[in-house]
Amino acid sequence: MILTVTLNTALDITYRVPVLRPHASHRVTEVGERPGGKGVNVARVLAALGHAVTVTGFAGGSTGRELREGLAGVRGLTDALVPCAGRTRRTVAVVDERTGDTTQLNEPGPVVSPAEWSAFQDVYENLLDSVSAVALCGSLPPGLPVGAYAGLVRTARAANVPVLLDTGGEALRRGVAARPDLIKPNADELAELTGSHEPRRATQDARRRGARAVVASLGAEGLLAHTPEGTWRAVPPARVQGNPTGAGDSAVAGLLSGLVEHLPWPARLARAVALSTATVLSPAAGDFDRPGYEDLLTRVTVTAEVTAA
């Protein structure tokens, strides 16, 4: 069983419009609605890959109910979300059908009380007894301490459960110091953490700050991994156009599934890049195109890099 934690779950709403123009009224051609938040997206991809997965975090209000109803239909996924008094946030993605560009609007999320946070920590500790790995994903909702993920990392380490951290800003800085097994920042998050815009130097610095392994997401340029076993760059066979929503979460699912399956790093990275690219190609945000994924998996290029001492 794999556990994904999404402290700031969301109901993801996608609008498609022929052309997105500022200061104009738009006729929406298609509306999509589904459970979301980074860890929820990761869990859905893991379940599609055949892994048993449990989702926890917070859910509240009418949007929280809709989110849980949506999760109920996902085969292989167990809902262990903790109720909260506030309303689960919505995220709105507006897709310009002419260009393929996506504009994202993210609500902040519900205010979590100290009692709700304490209840979640009890649930989290109990779940760690029966899982093989845990992913801590996404933003922190209002009310939680900025060191929340750092505490959850330490709890997982104390339970001897491998932990992946995928967040940004101060939550990432605090979390890295707790020594997670893996972090997966994007280029901007990595630069903010280390002060370096050069990916190789930045991934090395992130490891020195506490992460056992660092996999940096570089958008269309793929992934750069700096690990105790070596350094690799993995790139898709070609640039693709589509909706990037959830692509990074699919990469996390690829890395996490590879970890629990004990795949070597090059195979983990190839899977992560193939899943991420297949997610961009999918017409539904957060899904991945399975035939595309299987084809891409054979064509992702993974090369070892020499890292200066």
XYZ file of N, CA and C in Angstrom, residues 4 45 54 69 109 113 152 156 163 170 254 260 277 279:
42
model
N -0.634 8.642 -0.003
C -0.393 10.010 -0.465
C -1.122 10.975 0.465
N -3.064 8.242 -10.443
C -2.144 7.632 -11.410
C -1.586 6.325 -10.854
N -3.740 4.703 -0.631
C -4.630 5.366 0.311
C -4.390 6.864 0.252
N -16.984 11.868 -3.152
C -17.837 11.093 -4.057
C -17.079 10.699 -5.318
N -7.793 27.566 0.190
C -8.140 26.394 0.989
C -8.727 26.765 2.329
N -7.997 24.042 11.946
C -7.839 24.358 13.364
C -6.784 23.455 14.002
N 5.897 15.807 9.452
C 5.400 14.575 8.834
C 6.547 13.740 8.252
N 7.461 9.865 9.422
C 7.639 8.764 8.479
C 9.000 8.107 8.662
N 9.918 8.411 2.324
C 9.030 9.563 2.176
C 9.509 10.471 1.052
N 8.772 28.012 1.760
C 9.293 27.761 3.096
C 8.963 26.353 3.577
N 5.232 8.150 -10.985
C 6.228 7.290 -11.611
C 7.413 7.028 -10.707
N 8.849 1.708 -4.828
C 8.302 0.537 -4.130
C 8.520 -0.744 -4.935
N 4.684 13.156 -19.699
C 4.417 13.555 -21.087
C 3.058 13.048 -21.550
N 0.525 12.638 -19.729
C -0.493 13.459 -19.068
C -0.743 14.749 -19.841
